[in-house]
PDB file of C-alpha atoms in Angstrom:
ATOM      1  CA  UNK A  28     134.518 152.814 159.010  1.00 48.00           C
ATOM      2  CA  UNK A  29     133.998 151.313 155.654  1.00 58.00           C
ATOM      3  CA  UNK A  30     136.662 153.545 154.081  1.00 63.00           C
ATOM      4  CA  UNK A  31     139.386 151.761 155.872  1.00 64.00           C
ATOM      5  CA  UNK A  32     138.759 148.644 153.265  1.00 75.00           C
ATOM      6  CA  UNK A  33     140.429 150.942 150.624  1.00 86.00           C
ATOM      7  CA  UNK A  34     143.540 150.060 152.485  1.00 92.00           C
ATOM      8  CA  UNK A  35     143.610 146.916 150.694  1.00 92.00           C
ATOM      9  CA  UNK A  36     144.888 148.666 147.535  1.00 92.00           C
ATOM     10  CA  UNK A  37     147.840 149.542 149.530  1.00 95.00           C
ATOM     11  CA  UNK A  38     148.539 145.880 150.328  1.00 96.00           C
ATOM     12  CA  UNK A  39     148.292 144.920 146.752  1.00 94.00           C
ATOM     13  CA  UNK A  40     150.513 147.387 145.314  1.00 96.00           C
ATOM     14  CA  UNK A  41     152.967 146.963 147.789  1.00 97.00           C
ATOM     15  CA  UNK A  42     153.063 143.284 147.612  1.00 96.00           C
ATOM     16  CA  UNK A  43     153.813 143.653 143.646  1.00 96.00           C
ATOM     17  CA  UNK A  44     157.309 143.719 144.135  1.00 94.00           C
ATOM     18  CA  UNK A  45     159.542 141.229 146.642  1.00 91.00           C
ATOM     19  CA  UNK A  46     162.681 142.690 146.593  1.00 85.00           C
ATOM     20  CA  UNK A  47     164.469 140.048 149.016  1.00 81.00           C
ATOM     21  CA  UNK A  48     163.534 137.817 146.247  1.00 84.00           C
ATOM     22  CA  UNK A  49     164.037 140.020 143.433  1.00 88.00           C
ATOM     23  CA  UNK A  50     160.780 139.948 141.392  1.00 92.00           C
ATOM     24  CA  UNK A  51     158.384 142.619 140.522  1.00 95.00           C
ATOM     25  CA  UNK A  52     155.227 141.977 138.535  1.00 95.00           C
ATOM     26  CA  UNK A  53     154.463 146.073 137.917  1.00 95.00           C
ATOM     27  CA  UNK A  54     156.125 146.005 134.859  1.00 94.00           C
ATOM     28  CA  UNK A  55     153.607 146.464 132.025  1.00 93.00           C
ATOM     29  CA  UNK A  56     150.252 148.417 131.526  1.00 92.00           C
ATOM     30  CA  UNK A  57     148.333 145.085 131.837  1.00 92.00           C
ATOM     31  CA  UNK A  58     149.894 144.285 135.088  1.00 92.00           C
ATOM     32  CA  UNK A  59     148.684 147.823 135.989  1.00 91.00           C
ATOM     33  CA  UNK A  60     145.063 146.683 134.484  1.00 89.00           C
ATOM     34  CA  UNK A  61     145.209 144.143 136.788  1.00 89.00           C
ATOM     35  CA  UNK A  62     145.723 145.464 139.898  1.00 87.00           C
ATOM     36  CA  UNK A  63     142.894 148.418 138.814  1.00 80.00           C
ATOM     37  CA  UNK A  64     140.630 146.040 138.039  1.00 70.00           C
ATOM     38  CA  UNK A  65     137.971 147.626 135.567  1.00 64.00           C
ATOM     39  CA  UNK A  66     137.176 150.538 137.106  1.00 61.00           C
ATOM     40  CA  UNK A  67     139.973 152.267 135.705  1.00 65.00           C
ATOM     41  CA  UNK A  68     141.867 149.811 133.629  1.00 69.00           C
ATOM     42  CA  UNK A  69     140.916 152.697 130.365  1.00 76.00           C
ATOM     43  CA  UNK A  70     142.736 155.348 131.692  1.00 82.00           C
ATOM     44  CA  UNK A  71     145.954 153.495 131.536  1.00 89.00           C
ATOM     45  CA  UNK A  72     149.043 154.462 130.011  1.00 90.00           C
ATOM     46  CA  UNK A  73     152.718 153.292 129.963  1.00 92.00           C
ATOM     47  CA  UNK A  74     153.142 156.840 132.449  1.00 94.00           C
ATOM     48  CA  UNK A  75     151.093 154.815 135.397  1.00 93.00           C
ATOM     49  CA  UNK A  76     153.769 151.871 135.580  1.00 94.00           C
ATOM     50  CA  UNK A  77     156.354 154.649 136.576  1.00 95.00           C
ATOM     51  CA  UNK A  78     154.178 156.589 138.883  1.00 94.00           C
ATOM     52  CA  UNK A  79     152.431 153.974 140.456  1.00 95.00           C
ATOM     53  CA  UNK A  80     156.300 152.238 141.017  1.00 96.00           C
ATOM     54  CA  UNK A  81     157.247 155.484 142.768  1.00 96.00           C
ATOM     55  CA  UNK A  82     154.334 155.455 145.209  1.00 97.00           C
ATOM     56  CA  UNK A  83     154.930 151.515 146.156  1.00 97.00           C
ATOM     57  CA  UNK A  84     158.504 152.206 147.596  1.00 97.00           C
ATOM     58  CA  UNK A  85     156.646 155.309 149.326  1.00 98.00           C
ATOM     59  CA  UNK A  86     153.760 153.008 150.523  1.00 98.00           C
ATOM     60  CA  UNK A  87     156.496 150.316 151.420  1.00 97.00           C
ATOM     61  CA  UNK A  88     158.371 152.726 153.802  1.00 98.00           C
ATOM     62  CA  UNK A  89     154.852 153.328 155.848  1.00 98.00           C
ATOM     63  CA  UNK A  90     154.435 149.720 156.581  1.00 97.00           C
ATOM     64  CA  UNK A  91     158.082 149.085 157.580  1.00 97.00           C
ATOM     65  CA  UNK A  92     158.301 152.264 159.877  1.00 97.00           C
ATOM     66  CA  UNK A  93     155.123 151.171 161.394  1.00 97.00           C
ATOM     67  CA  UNK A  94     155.820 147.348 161.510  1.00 95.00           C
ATOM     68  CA  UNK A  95     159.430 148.574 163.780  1.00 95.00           C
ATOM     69  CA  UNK A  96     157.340 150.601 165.573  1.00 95.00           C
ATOM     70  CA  UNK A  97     157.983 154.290 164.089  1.00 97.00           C
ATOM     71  CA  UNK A  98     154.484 155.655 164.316  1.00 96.00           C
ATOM     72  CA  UNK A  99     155.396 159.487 164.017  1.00 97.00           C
ATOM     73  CA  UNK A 100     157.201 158.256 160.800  1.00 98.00           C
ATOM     74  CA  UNK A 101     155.024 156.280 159.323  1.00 97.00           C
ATOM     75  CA  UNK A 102     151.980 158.980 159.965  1.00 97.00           C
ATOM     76  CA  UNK A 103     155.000 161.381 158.746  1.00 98.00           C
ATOM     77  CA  UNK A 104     155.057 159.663 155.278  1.00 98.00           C
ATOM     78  CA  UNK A 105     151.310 158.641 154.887  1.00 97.00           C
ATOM     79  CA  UNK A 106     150.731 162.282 155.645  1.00 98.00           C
ATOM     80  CA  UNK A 107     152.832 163.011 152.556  1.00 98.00           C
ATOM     81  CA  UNK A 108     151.140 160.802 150.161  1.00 97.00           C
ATOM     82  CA  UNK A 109     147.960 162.202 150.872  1.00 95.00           C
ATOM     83  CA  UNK A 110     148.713 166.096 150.624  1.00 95.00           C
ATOM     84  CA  UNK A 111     150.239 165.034 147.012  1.00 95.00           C
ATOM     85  CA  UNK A 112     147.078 162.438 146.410  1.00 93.00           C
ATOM     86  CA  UNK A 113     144.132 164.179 147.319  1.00 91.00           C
ATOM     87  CA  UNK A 114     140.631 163.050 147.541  1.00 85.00           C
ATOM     88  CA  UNK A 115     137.307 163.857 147.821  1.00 82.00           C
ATOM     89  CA  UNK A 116     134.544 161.926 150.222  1.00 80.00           C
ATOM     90  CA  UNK A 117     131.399 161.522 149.181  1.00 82.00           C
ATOM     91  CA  UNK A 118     128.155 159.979 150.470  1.00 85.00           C
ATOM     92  CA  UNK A 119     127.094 157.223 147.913  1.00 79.00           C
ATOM     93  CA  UNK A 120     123.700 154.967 148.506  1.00 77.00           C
ATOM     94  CA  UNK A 121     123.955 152.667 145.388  1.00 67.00           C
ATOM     95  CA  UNK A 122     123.167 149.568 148.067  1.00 66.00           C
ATOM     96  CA  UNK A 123     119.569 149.047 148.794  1.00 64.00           C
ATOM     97  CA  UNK A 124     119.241 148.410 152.769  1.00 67.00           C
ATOM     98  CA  UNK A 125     116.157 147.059 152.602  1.00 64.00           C
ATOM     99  CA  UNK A 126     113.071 146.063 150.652  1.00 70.00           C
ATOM    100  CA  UNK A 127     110.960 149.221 150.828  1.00 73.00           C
ATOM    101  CA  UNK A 128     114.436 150.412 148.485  1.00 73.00           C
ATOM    102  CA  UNK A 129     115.755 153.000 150.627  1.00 80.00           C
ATOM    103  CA  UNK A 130     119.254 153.505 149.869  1.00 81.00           C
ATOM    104  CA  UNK A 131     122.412 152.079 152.318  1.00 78.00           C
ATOM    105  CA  UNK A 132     124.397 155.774 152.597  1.00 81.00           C
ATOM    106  CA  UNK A 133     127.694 155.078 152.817  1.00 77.00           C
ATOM    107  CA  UNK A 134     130.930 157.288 152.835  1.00 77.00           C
ATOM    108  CA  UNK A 135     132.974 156.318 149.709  1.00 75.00           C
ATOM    109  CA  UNK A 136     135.937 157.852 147.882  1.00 76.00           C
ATOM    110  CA  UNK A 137     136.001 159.904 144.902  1.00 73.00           C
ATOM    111  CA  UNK A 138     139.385 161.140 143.165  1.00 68.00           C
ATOM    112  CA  UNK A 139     139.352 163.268 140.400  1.00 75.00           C
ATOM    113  CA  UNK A 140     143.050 162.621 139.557  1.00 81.00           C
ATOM    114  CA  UNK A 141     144.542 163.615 136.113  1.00 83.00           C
ATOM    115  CA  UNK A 142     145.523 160.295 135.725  1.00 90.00           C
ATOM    116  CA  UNK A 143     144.750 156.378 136.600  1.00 89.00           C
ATOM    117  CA  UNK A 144     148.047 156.184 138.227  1.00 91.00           C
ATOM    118  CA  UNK A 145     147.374 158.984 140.706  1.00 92.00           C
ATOM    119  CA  UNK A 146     143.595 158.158 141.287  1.00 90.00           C
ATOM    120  CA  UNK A 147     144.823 154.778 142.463  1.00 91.00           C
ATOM    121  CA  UNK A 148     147.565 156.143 144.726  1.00 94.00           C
ATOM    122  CA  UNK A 149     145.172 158.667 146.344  1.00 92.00           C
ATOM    123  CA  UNK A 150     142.841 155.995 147.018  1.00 91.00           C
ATOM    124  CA  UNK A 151     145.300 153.590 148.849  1.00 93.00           C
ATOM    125  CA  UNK A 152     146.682 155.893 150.864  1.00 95.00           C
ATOM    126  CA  UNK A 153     143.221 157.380 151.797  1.00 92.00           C
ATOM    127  CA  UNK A 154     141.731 153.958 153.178  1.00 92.00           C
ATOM    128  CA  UNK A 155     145.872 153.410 154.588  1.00 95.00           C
ATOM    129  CA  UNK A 156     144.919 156.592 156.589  1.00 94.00           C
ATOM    130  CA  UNK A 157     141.228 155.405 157.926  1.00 90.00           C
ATOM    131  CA  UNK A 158     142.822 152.075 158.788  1.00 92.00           C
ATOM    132  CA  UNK A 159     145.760 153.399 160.921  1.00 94.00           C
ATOM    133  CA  UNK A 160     143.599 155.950 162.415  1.00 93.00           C
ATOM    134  CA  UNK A 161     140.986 153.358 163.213  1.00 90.00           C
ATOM    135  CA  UNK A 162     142.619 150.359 164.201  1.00 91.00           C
ATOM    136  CA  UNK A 163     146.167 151.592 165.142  1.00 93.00           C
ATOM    137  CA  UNK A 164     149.638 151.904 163.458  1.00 94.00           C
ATOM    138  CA  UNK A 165     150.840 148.476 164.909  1.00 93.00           C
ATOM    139  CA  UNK A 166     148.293 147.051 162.511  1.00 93.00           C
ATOM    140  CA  UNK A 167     150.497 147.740 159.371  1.00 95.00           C
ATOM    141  CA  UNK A 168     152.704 144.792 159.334  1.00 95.00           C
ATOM    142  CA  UNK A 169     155.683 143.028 157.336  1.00 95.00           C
ATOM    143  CA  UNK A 170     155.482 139.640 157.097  1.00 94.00           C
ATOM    144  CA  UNK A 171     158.568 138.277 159.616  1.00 91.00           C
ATOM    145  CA  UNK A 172     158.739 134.610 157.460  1.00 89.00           C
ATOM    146  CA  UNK A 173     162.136 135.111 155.840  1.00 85.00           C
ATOM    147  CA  UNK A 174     162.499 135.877 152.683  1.00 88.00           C
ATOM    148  CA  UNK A 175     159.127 137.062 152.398  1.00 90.00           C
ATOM    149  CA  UNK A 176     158.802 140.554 153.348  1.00 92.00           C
ATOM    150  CA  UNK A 177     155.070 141.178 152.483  1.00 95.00           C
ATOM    151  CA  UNK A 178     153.202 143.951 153.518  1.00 96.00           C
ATOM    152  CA  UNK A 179     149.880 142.818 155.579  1.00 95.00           C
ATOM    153  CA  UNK A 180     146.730 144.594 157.579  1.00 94.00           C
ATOM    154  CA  UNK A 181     146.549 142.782 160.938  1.00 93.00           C
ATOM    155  CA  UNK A 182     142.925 142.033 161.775  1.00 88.00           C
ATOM    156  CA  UNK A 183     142.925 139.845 164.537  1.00 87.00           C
ATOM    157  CA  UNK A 184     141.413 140.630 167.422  1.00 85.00           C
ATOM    158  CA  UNK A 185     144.323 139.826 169.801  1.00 86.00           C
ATOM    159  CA  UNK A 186     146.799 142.176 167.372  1.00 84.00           C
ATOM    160  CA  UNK A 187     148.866 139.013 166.865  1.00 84.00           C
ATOM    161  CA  UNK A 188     149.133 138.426 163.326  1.00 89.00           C
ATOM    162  CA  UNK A 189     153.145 138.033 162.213  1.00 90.00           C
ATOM    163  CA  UNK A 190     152.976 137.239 158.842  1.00 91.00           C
ATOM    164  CA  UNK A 191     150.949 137.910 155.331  1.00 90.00           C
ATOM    165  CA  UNK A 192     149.536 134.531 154.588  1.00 89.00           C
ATOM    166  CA  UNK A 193     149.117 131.159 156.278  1.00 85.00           C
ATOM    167  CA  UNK A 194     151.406 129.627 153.568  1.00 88.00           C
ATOM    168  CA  UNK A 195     154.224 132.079 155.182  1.00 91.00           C
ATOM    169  CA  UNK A 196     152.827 130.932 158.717  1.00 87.00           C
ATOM    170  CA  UNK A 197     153.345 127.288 157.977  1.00 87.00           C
ATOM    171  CA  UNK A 198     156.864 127.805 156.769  1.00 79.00           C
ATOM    172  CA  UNK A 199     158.032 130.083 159.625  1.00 71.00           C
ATOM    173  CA  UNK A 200     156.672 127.422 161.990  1.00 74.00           C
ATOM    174  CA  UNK A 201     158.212 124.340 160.178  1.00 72.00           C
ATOM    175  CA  UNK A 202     161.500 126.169 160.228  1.00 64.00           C
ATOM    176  CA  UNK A 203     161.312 126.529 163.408  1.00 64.00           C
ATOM    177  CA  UNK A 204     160.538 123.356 164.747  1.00 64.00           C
ATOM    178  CA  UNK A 205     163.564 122.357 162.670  1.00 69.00           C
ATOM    179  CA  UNK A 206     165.990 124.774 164.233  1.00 69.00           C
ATOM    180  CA  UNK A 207     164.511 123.290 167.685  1.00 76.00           C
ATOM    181  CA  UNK A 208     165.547 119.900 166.724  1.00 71.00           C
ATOM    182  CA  UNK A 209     168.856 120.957 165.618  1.00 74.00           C
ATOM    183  CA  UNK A 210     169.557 122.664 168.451  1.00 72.00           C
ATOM    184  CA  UNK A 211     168.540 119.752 170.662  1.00 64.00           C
ATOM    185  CA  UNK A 212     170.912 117.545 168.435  1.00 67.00           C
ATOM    186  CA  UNK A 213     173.586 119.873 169.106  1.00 67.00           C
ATOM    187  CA  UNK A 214     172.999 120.078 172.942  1.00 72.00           C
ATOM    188  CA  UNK A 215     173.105 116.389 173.250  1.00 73.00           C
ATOM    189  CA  UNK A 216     175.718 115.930 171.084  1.00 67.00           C
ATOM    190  CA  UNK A 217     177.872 118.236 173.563  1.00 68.00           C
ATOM    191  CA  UNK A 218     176.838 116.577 176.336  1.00 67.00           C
ATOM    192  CA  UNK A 219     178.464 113.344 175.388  1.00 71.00           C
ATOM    193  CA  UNK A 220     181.417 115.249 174.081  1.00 73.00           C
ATOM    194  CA  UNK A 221     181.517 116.657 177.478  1.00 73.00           C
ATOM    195  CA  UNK A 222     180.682 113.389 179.149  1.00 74.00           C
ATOM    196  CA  UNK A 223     183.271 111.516 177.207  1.00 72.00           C
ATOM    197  CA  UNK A 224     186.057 114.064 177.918  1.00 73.00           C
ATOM    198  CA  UNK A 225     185.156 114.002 181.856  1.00 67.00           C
ATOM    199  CA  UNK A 226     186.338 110.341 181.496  1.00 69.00           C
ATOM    200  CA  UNK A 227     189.350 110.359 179.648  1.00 61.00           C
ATOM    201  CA  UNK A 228     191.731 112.703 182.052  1.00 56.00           C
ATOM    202  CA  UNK A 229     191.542 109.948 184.687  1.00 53.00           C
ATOM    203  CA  UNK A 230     192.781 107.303 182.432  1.00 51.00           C
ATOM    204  CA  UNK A 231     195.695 109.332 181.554  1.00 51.00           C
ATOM    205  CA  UNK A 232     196.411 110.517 185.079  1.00 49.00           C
ATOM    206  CA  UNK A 233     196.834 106.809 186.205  1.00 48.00           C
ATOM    207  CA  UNK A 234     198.477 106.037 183.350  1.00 52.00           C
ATOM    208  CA  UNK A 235     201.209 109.068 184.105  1.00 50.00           C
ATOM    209  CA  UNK A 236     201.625 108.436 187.958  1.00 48.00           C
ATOM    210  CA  UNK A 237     202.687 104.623 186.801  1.00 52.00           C
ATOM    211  CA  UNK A 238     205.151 105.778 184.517  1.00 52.00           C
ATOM    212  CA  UNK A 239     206.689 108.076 186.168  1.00 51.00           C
ATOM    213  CA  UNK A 240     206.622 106.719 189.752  1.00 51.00           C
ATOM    214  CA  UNK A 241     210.201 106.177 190.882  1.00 53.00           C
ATOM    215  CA  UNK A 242     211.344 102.296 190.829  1.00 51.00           C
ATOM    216  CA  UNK A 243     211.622 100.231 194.248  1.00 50.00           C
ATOM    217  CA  UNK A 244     214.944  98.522 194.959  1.00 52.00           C
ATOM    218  CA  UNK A 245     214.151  95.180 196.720  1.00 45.00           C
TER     219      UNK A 245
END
């Protein structure tokens, strides 16, 4: 359903703060602005960076029960966010289909939130909701690339995506293949300890029985 790319909005306002790394960009109406976009980038106040916080750590909690594989939970708390957020569907046809100009109907989201902050937050969860309910709640992931813990929409058609951008891919992979090597180093490094100690007993056995075999008179 075309509703379920609304769930993007989710992403993005998650992913505005990394708190393994410590940095949130939400901090100002234009970093609001920004992740509005124009449609609603007027109705912004100072109020929005405070609600719109709030409903991140909410929205954050969805993708991590569902990424460790708490469905019931994560509906639990989407369920939540959209009884406080409401919405109302509509069917919009502002896309022509075709050249005779007949209209492309299409279901699309209207809120009629008091404010920007909560307009926004009813509209993330909404297309969070199509997309779990479409697609499944194992498709709400955080990104396993430490120290990144992203939120990301799985897409793939296998259901294997692991982490929220190829950049995060590549450096989960490279570590790796580095912790592969080291461990290799470390194996064979024990095996010649190991070798190497095999050896030595033997010496020192020989060595022992010479000293302390009793002397022959002649």
């Amino acid at each position: 359903m075309e509703l379920a790319y609304y769930s993007d909005l989710a992403v993005r306002l998650v992913n505005s703060e990394e708190p393994s790394r410590g940095t949130d960009t939400l901090t100002s109406v234009e970093a609001v602005r920004a992740l509005f976009g124009e449609s609603q980038a007027r109705r912004t106040t100072d109020a929005d960076v405070t609600r719109l916080r709030s409903v991140r750590t909410r929205l954050r909690a969805v993708f991590e029960a569902a990424a460790g594989g708490d469905e019931v939970l994560a509906v639990d708390l989407l369920n939540a966010l959209l009884i406080e957020f409401p919405v109302s569907p509509q069917i919009s046809g502002h896309e022509l289909r075709d050249e005779d100009g007949r209209p492309k109907w299409h279901m699309h989201i209207a809120d009629y939130a008091a404010n920007a902050g909560a307009g926004y937050a009813a509209t993330a969860s909404m297309g969070l909701a199509f997309h779990l309910t479409e697609l499944g709640a194992d498709r709400l992931g955080i990104c396993e690339a430490s120290p990144c813990r992203n939120a990301y929409l799985d897409t793939s058609t296998n259901r294997s995506r692991r982490y929220c951008s190829d950049r995060c891919a590549t450096r989960a992979n490279v570590a790796a293949y580095r912790a592969r090597k080291r461990l290799d180093a470390e194996r064979t490094a024990g095996a010649e300890r190991s070798r190497h100690q095999d050896r030595e007993p033997t010496g020192r056995t020989a060595d022992t029985a010479q000293e302390t075999s009793p002397a022959i008179d002649r």
